[in-house]
mmCIF file of C-alpha atoms in Angstrom:
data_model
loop_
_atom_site.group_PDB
_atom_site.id
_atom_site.type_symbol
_atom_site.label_atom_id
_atom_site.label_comp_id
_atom_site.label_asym_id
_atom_site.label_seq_id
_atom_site.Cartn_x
_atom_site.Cartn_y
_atom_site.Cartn_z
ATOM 1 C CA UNK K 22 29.790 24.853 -156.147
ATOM 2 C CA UNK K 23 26.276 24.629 -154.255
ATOM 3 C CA UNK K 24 23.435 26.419 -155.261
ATOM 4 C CA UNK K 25 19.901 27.621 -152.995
ATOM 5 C CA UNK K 26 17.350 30.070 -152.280
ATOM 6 C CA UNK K 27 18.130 32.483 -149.763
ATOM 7 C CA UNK K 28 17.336 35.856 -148.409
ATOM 8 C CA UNK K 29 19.523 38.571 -147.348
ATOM 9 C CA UNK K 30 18.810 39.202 -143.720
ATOM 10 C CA UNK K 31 22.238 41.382 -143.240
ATOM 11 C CA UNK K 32 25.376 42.303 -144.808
ATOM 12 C CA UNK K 33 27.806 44.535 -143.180
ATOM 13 C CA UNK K 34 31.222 45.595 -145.068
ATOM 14 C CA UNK K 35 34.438 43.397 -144.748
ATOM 15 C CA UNK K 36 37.098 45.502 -146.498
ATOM 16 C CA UNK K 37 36.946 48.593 -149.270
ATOM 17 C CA UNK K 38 35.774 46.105 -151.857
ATOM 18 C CA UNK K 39 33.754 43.499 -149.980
ATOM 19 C CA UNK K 40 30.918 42.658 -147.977
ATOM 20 C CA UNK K 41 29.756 39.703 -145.646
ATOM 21 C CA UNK K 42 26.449 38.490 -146.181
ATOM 22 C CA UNK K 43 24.179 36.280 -144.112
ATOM 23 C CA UNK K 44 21.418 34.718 -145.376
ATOM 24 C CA UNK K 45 18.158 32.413 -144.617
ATOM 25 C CA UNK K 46 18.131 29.872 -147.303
ATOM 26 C CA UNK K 47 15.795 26.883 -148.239
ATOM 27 C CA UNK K 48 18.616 24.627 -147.842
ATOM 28 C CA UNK K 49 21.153 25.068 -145.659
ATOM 29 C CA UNK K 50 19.090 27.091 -142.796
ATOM 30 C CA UNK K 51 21.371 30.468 -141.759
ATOM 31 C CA UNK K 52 24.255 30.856 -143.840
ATOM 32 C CA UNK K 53 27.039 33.352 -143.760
ATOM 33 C CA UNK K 54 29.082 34.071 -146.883
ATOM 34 C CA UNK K 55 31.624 36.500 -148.527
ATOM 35 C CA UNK K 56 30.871 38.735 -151.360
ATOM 36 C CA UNK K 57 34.177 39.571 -152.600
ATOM 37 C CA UNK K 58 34.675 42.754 -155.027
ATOM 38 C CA UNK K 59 30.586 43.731 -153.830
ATOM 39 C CA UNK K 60 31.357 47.327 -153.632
ATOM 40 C CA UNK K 61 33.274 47.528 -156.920
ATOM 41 C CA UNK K 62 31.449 50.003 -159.614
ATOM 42 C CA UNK K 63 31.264 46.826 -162.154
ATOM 43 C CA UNK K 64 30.657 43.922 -159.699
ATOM 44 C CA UNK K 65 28.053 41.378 -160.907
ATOM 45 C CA UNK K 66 26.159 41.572 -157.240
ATOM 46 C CA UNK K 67 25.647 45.535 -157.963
ATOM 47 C CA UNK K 68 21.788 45.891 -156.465
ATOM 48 C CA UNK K 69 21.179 41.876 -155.488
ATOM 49 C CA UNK K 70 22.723 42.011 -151.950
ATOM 50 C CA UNK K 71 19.753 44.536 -150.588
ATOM 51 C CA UNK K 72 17.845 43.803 -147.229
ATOM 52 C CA UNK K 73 15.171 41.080 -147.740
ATOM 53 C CA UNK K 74 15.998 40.460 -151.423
ATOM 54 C CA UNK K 75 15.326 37.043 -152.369
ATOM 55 C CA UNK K 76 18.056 35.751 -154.480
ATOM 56 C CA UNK K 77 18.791 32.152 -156.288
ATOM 57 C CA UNK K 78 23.061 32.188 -154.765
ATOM 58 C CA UNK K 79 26.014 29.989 -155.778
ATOM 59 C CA UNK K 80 28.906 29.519 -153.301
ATOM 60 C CA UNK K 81 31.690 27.809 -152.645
ATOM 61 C CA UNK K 82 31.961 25.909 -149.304
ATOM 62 C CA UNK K 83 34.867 26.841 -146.723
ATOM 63 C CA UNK K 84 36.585 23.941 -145.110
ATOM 64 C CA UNK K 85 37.924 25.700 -142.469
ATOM 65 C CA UNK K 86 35.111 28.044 -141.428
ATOM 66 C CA UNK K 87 31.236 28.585 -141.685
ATOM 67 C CA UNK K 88 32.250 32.027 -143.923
ATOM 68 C CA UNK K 89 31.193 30.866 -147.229
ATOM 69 C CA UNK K 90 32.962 32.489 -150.998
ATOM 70 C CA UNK K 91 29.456 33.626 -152.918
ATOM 71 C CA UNK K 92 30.074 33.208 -156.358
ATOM 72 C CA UNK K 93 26.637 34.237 -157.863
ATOM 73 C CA UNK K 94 23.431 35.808 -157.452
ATOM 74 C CA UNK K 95 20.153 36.232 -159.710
ATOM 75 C CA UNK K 96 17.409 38.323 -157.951
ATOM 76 C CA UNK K 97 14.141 36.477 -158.007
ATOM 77 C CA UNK K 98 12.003 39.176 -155.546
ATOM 78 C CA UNK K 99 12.646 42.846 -153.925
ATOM 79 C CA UNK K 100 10.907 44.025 -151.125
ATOM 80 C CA UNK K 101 10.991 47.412 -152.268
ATOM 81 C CA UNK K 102 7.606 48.387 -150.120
ATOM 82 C CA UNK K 103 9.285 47.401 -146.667
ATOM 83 C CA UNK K 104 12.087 50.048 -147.127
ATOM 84 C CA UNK K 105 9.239 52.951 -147.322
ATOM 85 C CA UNK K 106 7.892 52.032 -144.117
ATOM 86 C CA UNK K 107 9.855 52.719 -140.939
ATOM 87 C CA UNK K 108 8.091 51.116 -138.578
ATOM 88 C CA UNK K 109 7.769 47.777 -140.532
ATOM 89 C CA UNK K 110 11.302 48.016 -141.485
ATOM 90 C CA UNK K 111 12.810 47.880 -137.699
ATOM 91 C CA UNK K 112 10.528 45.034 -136.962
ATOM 92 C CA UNK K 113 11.686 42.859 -139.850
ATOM 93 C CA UNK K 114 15.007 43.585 -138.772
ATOM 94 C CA UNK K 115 14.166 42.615 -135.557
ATOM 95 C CA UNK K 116 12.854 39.560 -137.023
ATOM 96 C CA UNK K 117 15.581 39.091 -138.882
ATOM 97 C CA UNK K 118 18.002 39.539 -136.098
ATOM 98 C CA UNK K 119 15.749 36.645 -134.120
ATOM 99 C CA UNK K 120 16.443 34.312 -136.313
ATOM 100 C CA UNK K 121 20.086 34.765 -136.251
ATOM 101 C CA UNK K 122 19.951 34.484 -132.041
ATOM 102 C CA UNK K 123 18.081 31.205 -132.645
ATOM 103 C CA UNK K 124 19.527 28.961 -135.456
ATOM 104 C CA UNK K 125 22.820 27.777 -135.856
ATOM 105 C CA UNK K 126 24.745 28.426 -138.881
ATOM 106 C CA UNK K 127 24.879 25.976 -141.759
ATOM 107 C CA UNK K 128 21.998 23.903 -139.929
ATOM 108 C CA UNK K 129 18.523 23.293 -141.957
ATOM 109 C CA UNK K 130 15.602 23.838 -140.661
ATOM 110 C CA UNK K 131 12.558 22.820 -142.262
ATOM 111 C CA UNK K 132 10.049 25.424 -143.085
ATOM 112 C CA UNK K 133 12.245 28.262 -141.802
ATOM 113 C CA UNK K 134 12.890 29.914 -145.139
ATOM 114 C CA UNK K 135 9.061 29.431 -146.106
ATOM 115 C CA UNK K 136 8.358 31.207 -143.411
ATOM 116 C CA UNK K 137 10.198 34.255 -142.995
ATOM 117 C CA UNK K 138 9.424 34.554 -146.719
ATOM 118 C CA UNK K 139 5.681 34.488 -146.137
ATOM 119 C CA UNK K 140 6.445 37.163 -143.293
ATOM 120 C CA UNK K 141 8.060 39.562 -145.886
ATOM 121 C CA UNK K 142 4.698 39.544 -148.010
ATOM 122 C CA UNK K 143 2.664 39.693 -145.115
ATOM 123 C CA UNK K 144 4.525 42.768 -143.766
ATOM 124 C CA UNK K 145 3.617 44.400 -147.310
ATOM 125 C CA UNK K 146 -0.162 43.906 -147.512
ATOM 126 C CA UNK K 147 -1.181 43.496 -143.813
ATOM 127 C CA UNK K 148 -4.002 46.373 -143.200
ATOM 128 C CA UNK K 149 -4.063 45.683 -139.331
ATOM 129 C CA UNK K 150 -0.982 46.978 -136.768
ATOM 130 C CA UNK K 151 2.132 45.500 -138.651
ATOM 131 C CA UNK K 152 3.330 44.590 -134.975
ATOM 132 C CA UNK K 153 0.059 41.821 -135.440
ATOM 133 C CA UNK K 154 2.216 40.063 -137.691
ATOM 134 C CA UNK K 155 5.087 40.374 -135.780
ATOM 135 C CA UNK K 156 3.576 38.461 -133.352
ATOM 136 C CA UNK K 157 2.303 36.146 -135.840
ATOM 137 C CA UNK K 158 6.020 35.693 -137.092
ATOM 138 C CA UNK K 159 7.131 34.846 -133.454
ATOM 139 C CA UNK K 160 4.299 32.027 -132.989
ATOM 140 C CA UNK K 161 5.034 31.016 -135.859
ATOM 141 C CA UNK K 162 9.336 30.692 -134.998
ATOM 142 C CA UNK K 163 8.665 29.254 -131.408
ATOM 143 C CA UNK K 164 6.091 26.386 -133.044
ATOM 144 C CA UNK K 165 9.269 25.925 -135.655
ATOM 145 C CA UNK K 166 11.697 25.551 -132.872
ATOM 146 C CA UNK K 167 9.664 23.340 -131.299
ATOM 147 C CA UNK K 168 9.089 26.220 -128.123
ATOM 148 C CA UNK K 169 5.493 26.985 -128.357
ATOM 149 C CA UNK K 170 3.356 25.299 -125.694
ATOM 150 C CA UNK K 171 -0.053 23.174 -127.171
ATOM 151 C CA UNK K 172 -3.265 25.202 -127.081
ATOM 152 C CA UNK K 173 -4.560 23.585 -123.929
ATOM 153 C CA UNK K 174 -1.137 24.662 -121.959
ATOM 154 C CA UNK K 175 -2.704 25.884 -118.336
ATOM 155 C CA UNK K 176 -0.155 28.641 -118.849
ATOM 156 C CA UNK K 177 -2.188 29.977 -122.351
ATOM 157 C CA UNK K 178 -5.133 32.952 -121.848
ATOM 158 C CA UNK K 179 -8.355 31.583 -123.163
ATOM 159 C CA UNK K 180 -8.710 34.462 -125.507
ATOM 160 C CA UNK K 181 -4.717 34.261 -126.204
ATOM 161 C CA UNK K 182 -5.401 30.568 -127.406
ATOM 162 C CA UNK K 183 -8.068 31.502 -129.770
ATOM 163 C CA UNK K 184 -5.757 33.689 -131.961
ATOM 164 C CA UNK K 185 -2.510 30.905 -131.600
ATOM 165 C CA UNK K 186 -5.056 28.040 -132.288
ATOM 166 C CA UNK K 187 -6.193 29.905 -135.823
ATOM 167 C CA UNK K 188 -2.633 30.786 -136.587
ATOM 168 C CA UNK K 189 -1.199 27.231 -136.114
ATOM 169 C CA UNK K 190 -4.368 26.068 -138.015
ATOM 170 C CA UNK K 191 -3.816 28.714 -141.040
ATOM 171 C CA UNK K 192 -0.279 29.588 -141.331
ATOM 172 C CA UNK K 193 -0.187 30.701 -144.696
ATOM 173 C CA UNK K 194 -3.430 33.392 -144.562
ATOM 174 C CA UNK K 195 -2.006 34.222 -141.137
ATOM 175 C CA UNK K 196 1.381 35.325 -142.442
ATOM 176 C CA UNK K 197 1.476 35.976 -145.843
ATOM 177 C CA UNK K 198 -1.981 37.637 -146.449
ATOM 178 C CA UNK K 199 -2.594 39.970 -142.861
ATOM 179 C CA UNK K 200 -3.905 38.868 -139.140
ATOM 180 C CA UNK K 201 -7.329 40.221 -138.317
ATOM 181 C CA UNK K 202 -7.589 43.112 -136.186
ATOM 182 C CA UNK K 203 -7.261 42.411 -132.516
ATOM 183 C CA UNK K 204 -8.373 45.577 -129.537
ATOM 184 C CA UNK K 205 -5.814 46.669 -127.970
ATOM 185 C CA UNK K 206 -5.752 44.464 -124.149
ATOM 186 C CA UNK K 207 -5.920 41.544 -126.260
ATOM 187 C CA UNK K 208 -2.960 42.544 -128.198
ATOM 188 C CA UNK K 209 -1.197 43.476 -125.378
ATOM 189 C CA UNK K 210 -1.874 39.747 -123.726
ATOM 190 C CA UNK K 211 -0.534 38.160 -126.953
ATOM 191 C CA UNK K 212 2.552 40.228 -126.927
ATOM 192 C CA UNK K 213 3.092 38.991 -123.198
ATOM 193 C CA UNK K 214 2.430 35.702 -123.600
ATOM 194 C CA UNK K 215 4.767 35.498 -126.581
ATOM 195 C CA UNK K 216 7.762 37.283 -124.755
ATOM 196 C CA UNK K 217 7.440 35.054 -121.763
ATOM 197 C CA UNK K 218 8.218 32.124 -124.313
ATOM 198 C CA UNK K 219 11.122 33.960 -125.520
ATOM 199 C CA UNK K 220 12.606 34.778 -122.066
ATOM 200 C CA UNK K 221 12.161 30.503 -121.444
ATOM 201 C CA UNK K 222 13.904 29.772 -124.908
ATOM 202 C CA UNK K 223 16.946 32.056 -124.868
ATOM 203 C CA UNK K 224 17.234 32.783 -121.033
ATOM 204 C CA UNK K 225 16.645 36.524 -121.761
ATOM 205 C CA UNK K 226 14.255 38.766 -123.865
ATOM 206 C CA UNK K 227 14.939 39.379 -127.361
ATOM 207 C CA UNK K 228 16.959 42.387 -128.134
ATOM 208 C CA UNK K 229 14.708 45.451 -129.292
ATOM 209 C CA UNK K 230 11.724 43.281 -128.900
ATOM 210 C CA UNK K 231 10.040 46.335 -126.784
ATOM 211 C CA UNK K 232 11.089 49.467 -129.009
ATOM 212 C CA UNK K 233 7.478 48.083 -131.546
ATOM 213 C CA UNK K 234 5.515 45.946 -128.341
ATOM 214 C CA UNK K 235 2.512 48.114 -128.372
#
């Protein structure tokens, strides 16, 4: 039995009784695991297996596949306030959703889990457009992947480089406590820039990147 920190970033149902889980964890970078007997009125996950709930998981490893047998969960954090907000729901799903387009399952990756983490609280507290740290979130991913061009890249805006220098310089007051307001042109350059590094990484733009792209 292995034990980490992960958070739920989707579950969809497998049968009457179960559910299929996938989670970004602090050890073992995306993984994907069954929660058998989920839906049952008595089950021990009951109310853990929410969107964006941070839970300490046991599970047994598959041989044959990367679907993993979850065993147990303890809820260590709920991101109740996300779920009252529309608009920064859908874009932490989108976020969400980028991650699984961009990391392999069952491969770490160093930092990734501290950072979507830090992008959950942010989401809560930010007092500027929510789709600010958004954008913060996807600097933040390309950097990780090792995708996001050094601030003196030809190809980066002066005023664009400002913004990505001070996020790459503060990533924890970027993310996890709000982005400062930007106007609206600027914004709109940032959100550009960014997608142009997405269409270079995966060869196409992120799905429902442009339903919160101001």
């Amino acid at each position: 039995m292995e034990q980490t920190l992960g958070i739920v970033i989707r579950w969809f149902r497998y049968s009457d009784s179960s559910l299929i889980v996938h989670w970004v964890t602090q050890d073992h970078g995306r993984l994907n695991t069954m929660a058998r007997g989920a839906l049952r009125a008595k089950s021990s996950f009951k109310g853990k297996l929410d969107l964006f709930n941070q839970c300490q998981l046991s599970f047994k490893r598959s041989r044959q596949s990367t679907l993993h047998t979850l065993h147990e969960v303890q809820l260590q954090k709920h991101h109740s306030a996300l779920s009252r907000q529309l608009s920064r729901f859908e874009q932490t799903c989108y976020a969400s959703q980028l991650i699984s387009q961009c990391i392999e399952e069952d491969t770490p990756v160093e930092g990734l889990f501290e950072l979507f983490d830090a992008y959950l609280m942010g989401m809560q507290v930010a007092q500027t457009e929510s789709c600010l740290q958004t954008l913060c979130f996807e600097c933040h991913l390309l950097d990780l992947l090792g995708s996001l061009p050094p601030s003196t890249h030809p190809s980066l805006p002066s005023p664009v480089r400002d913004i990505v220098l001070d996020w790459m310089q503060n990533p924890s007051r970027s993310l996890s406590t709000g982005c400062k307001a930007l106007e609206p042109p600027l914004l709109r350059k940032l959100a550009a820039y960014l997608g142009h590094q997405w269409i270079a990484y995966l060869g196409r733009p992120p799905k429902n990147r442009q339903k919160w792209i101001p």
